[in-house]
């Protein structure tokens, strides 16, 4: 095919109404030309070069449900397990009150924040030691949140599975809850991996978290060290990153410099004050968008182009 013919095919396969999503009022891009260029590169490159790296809490799950009911985070699901004594919940809440403001403090230097996050995750792990908690109890709580995934998540995960595109769910939350929600929502396909904090057991009782610790500021290649996922991250050079926290934008840090990354940020809380920072951090910022429609539009274009290629 000539360059011109290829260009025509791309223009014919990317549905304009899908791309139109990008021009909605709640979709902000600092550099739309760059986004267009990467979209087209991803479509031309095809599924074999693509991978998705996504946060879990409030990225795969909704930030806001239309009926107003809250969505529990993966740690929230743990804390809702009734086998854990009130004492644990109280102390866990105290830790949250102490460390959460530090986590989101825009002025504190990063090295201080990291120290505090290590303390927080360590103390939570220590608090859990010696209690009895079965996965079935986490599953029972998680089952109430299997309908909390963003609209069109099933379509997105189905498409990614069909195209054999690996998905890394990278969560500083609790992996046991993450996997439970994904399984019960029927999206835990073989192409989906979860890197997160998993409960450690000793003689049938809780013994903190398995290592390595994933906290809010080491969700990047450093935590992937020695992990089997590392090679994948290095072989697929078209990367879609999705997150709702500024730190999530670093999840693909450490991939080869030649990689092309598109970062999609979901913004909900304090949208006005945070917009500028989000726009400087993510290529596409979606304000109060409780769907997967934007990543889905990109993948549908990839799939259509692939169909044309295979004719
Ligand atoms: N987060 C981190 N830790 C805890 C905890 O022990 N309890 C609760 N309720 N929340 C926690 O999804 C990751 C997010 O979970 C929060 C150790 C942090 O705010 C972190 O960003
Ligand atoms: Mg999140």
XYZ file of C-alpha atoms and ligand atoms in Angstrom:
333
model
C 0.000 0.000 0.000
C 1.158 3.509 -0.708
C 1.365 5.972 2.135
C -1.636 7.720 0.655
C -3.710 4.546 0.510
C -2.764 3.709 4.066
C -3.771 7.151 5.181
C -7.122 6.724 3.490
C -7.750 3.420 5.186
C -7.013 4.902 8.570
C -9.310 7.794 7.908
C -12.021 5.396 6.873
C -11.632 3.090 9.850
C -11.503 5.607 12.666
C -15.163 6.379 13.093
C -15.659 10.085 13.266
C -18.381 9.831 15.857
C -15.954 7.974 18.143
C -13.266 10.544 17.729
C -15.938 13.147 18.337
C -15.885 11.948 21.955
C -12.580 13.732 22.213
C -14.219 17.034 21.412
C -16.819 16.849 24.168
C -16.733 19.622 26.765
C -15.589 17.257 29.502
C -12.595 16.044 27.515
C -9.501 18.198 27.787
C -6.269 17.842 25.866
C -3.241 20.039 26.180
C -1.978 18.939 22.803
C -4.746 17.502 20.595
C -2.436 17.190 17.603
C -0.156 14.867 19.540
C -3.137 12.786 20.641
C -4.328 12.467 17.059
C -0.872 11.461 15.943
C -0.535 8.789 18.639
C -4.059 7.511 17.965
C -3.112 7.000 14.352
C 0.210 5.400 15.219
C -1.575 2.962 17.526
C -4.118 2.132 14.848
C -1.430 1.629 12.203
C 0.803 -0.352 14.588
C -1.981 -2.834 15.293
C -2.854 -4.883 18.384
C 0.483 -6.740 18.551
C 2.344 -3.641 19.647
C -0.263 -2.502 22.167
C -0.595 -2.942 25.900
C -2.727 -1.335 28.586
C -1.501 -0.370 32.042
C -4.323 0.709 34.336
C -4.884 1.697 37.924
C -7.808 -0.066 39.628
C -9.530 2.031 42.323
C -11.662 4.776 40.731
C -10.099 4.095 37.329
C -11.603 0.717 36.498
C -14.272 1.366 39.101
C -16.432 4.468 38.895
C -15.678 7.648 40.777
C -19.381 8.383 41.026
C -22.414 6.153 40.568
C -25.579 7.524 39.037
C -27.686 6.353 41.993
C -25.389 8.180 44.408
C -24.295 5.005 46.214
C -20.596 4.964 47.128
C -17.992 2.695 45.556
C -15.628 1.080 48.047
C -11.907 1.057 47.299
C -10.014 -2.219 47.448
C -8.813 -1.386 50.976
C -12.365 -0.275 51.785
C -13.569 -3.773 50.847
C -11.059 -5.259 53.305
C -12.217 -2.932 56.074
C -15.828 -3.951 55.449
C -15.043 -7.596 56.315
C -16.779 -8.276 59.590
C -14.270 -10.836 60.870
C -11.808 -8.020 61.412
C -12.314 -6.595 64.918
C -13.449 -3.006 65.518
C -10.049 -2.315 67.043
C -8.422 -2.981 63.682
C -10.896 -0.729 61.883
C -10.325 2.084 64.391
C -6.570 1.935 64.103
C -6.740 1.597 60.348
C -8.926 4.715 60.240
C -6.420 6.554 62.432
C -3.673 5.674 59.974
C -5.848 6.875 57.109
C -6.498 10.196 58.875
C -2.805 10.654 59.450
C -1.360 9.574 56.126
C -3.993 10.385 53.504
C -3.427 14.171 53.841
C 0.295 13.563 53.380
C -0.347 11.443 50.285
C -2.275 14.239 48.565
C -0.302 17.217 49.929
C 0.833 19.122 46.833
C 3.642 20.919 48.692
C 5.500 18.143 50.509
C 8.718 16.940 48.834
C 8.403 13.541 47.176
C 11.068 11.777 49.256
C 9.210 12.695 52.463
C 5.939 11.490 51.004
C 7.486 8.192 49.953
C 8.843 7.621 53.478
C 5.380 8.237 54.917
C 3.666 5.938 52.416
C 6.098 3.132 53.278
C 5.194 3.704 56.944
C 1.457 3.630 56.175
C 1.497 0.384 54.171
C 3.884 -1.212 56.709
C 1.707 -0.279 59.680
C -1.449 -1.522 57.979
C 0.317 -4.818 57.283
C 1.388 -5.078 60.921
C -2.118 -4.310 62.148
C -3.440 -7.316 60.220
C -1.078 -9.845 61.795
C -2.761 -12.713 63.615
C -6.335 -12.258 62.408
C -8.347 -14.860 60.597
C -9.844 -13.771 57.290
C -10.935 -15.998 54.468
C -10.919 -15.006 50.820
C -14.605 -16.001 50.728
C -15.393 -13.123 53.051
C -13.586 -10.642 50.792
C -15.477 -12.176 47.852
C -18.800 -11.668 49.618
C -18.106 -7.956 50.176
C -16.595 -7.538 46.693
C -19.692 -9.055 45.079
C -21.582 -5.890 46.019
C -19.146 -3.871 43.925
C -18.950 -5.975 40.783
C -21.454 -3.612 39.166
C -19.313 -0.584 39.973
C -17.040 -0.837 36.962
C -17.201 2.083 34.535
C -19.894 1.813 31.871
C -18.691 -0.192 28.882
C -15.913 -1.854 30.901
C -17.131 -5.238 29.700
C -16.917 -4.131 26.115
C -13.433 -2.796 26.741
C -12.145 -5.970 28.442
C -13.839 -8.176 25.812
C -12.155 -6.229 23.035
C -8.739 -6.336 24.719
C -9.100 -10.077 25.204
C -10.224 -10.650 21.625
C -7.238 -8.694 20.313
C -4.828 -10.447 22.729
C -3.704 -7.125 24.143
C -2.137 -7.574 27.593
C -3.649 -5.565 30.423
C -1.697 -4.830 33.560
C -3.858 -3.711 36.458
C -1.357 -1.941 38.652
C -2.788 -1.181 42.086
C -1.352 0.137 45.325
C -4.548 -1.130 46.934
C -5.357 -4.673 48.002
C -4.880 -7.252 45.251
C -7.220 -9.775 46.879
C -10.097 -7.309 46.470
C -9.016 -6.221 42.989
C -8.975 -9.778 41.625
C -12.211 -10.617 43.403
C -14.064 -7.669 41.845
C -12.613 -8.342 38.379
C -13.497 -12.047 38.572
C -17.016 -11.434 39.776
C -17.498 -8.823 37.074
C -16.411 -11.504 34.540
C -13.516 -9.499 33.132
C -10.594 -11.422 34.630
C -9.517 -12.783 31.230
C -6.204 -14.587 30.636
C -4.710 -11.406 29.153
C -5.245 -9.551 32.464
C -2.504 -9.465 35.136
C -2.733 -7.805 38.525
C 0.282 -6.393 40.325
C -0.743 -5.218 43.759
C -0.474 -5.958 47.482
C -1.691 -9.433 48.378
C -2.437 -10.760 51.847
C 0.230 -12.952 53.369
C -0.845 -15.919 55.489
C 1.050 -17.905 58.113
C -0.473 -21.009 59.688
C -3.861 -19.970 58.373
C -3.703 -16.521 59.959
C -2.980 -13.137 58.392
C 0.671 -12.117 58.384
C 0.634 -8.728 56.644
C 1.235 -8.221 52.933
C 3.357 -10.123 50.460
C 6.414 -8.321 49.112
C 7.245 -6.182 47.244
C 5.107 -3.411 48.654
C 3.305 -1.344 46.033
C 2.463 2.102 47.390
C 1.113 5.184 45.639
C 4.521 6.437 44.501
C 6.361 3.318 43.363
C 3.787 2.173 40.831
C 6.362 2.024 38.087
C 9.072 -0.136 36.668
C 10.977 -0.232 39.969
C 8.178 -2.326 41.439
C 8.189 -4.561 38.353
C 11.788 -5.561 38.901
C 12.271 -9.304 38.489
C 8.580 -9.649 37.741
C 7.536 -11.713 34.762
C 5.613 -8.718 33.502
C 8.816 -6.767 32.987
C 9.579 -8.303 29.588
C 6.111 -7.577 28.346
C 6.351 -3.949 29.292
C 9.562 -3.801 27.338
C 8.305 -5.556 24.229
C 5.043 -3.774 23.530
C 5.908 -0.225 22.690
C 2.425 1.251 22.231
C 1.097 1.815 25.720
C -2.251 3.081 26.954
C -1.974 4.273 30.567
C -5.134 4.975 32.575
C -5.460 6.425 36.051
C -7.331 8.786 38.332
C -4.386 9.980 40.464
C -1.475 12.075 39.251
C 0.960 9.338 40.362
C -0.744 6.879 38.003
C 0.754 8.712 35.041
C 4.166 7.267 35.984
C 3.032 3.652 35.721
C 4.849 3.169 32.432
C 8.029 4.943 33.549
C 11.085 2.962 32.677
C 9.874 1.600 29.370
C 12.294 2.243 26.487
C 12.393 5.871 25.431
C 11.240 4.906 21.952
C 7.864 3.774 23.322
C 4.754 5.736 22.546
C 2.465 6.299 25.470
C -0.969 7.814 25.662
C -2.057 8.735 29.166
C -5.736 8.982 29.973
C -6.662 10.630 33.287
C -10.065 10.454 34.954
C -10.694 13.598 36.991
C -13.589 13.979 39.370
C -12.770 15.528 42.774
C -11.847 19.229 42.818
C -11.954 19.176 39.037
C -11.543 22.898 38.605
C -8.484 23.347 40.808
C -6.837 20.170 39.567
C -7.489 20.523 35.857
C -4.277 22.281 34.972
C -2.092 19.736 36.787
C -4.006 16.868 35.200
C -3.650 18.408 31.752
C 0.086 18.754 32.295
C 0.282 15.110 33.367
C -2.191 13.225 31.167
C -2.615 13.557 27.396
C -6.375 13.210 27.699
C -8.254 14.368 30.798
C -11.849 13.208 31.202
C -13.876 15.172 33.704
C -16.629 13.209 35.454
C -16.730 10.626 32.688
C -17.879 7.394 34.309
C -17.383 5.313 31.161
C -14.632 3.524 29.246
C -15.806 5.094 25.994
C -12.604 6.941 25.129
C -10.180 3.992 25.414
C -12.862 1.876 23.744
C -13.042 4.239 20.753
C -9.315 3.876 20.264
C -9.471 0.075 20.456
C -12.415 -0.140 18.110
C -10.408 1.821 15.563
C -7.485 -0.582 16.076
C -9.794 -3.549 15.572
C -11.380 -2.140 12.426
C -8.033 -1.355 10.891
C -6.934 -4.902 11.718
C -10.014 -6.250 9.951
C -9.216 -4.195 6.850
C -5.598 -5.371 6.980
C -6.689 -9.010 7.077
C -8.948 -8.822 4.027
N -4.710 3.327 51.265
C -3.452 2.930 51.473
N -3.381 2.195 52.595
C -4.625 2.124 53.109
C -5.162 1.476 54.252
O -4.492 0.833 55.038
N -6.514 1.622 54.423
C -7.290 2.336 53.560
N -8.602 2.423 53.789
N -6.791 2.947 52.480
C -5.466 2.842 52.257
O -5.838 2.275 46.243
C -4.708 2.745 46.871
C -5.065 3.816 47.876
O -5.518 3.251 49.088
C -5.246 4.124 50.159
C -2.188 1.573 53.122
C -4.275 5.170 49.661
O -4.944 6.416 49.600
C -3.891 4.667 48.286
O -3.652 5.687 47.345
Mg -7.073 5.111 41.715
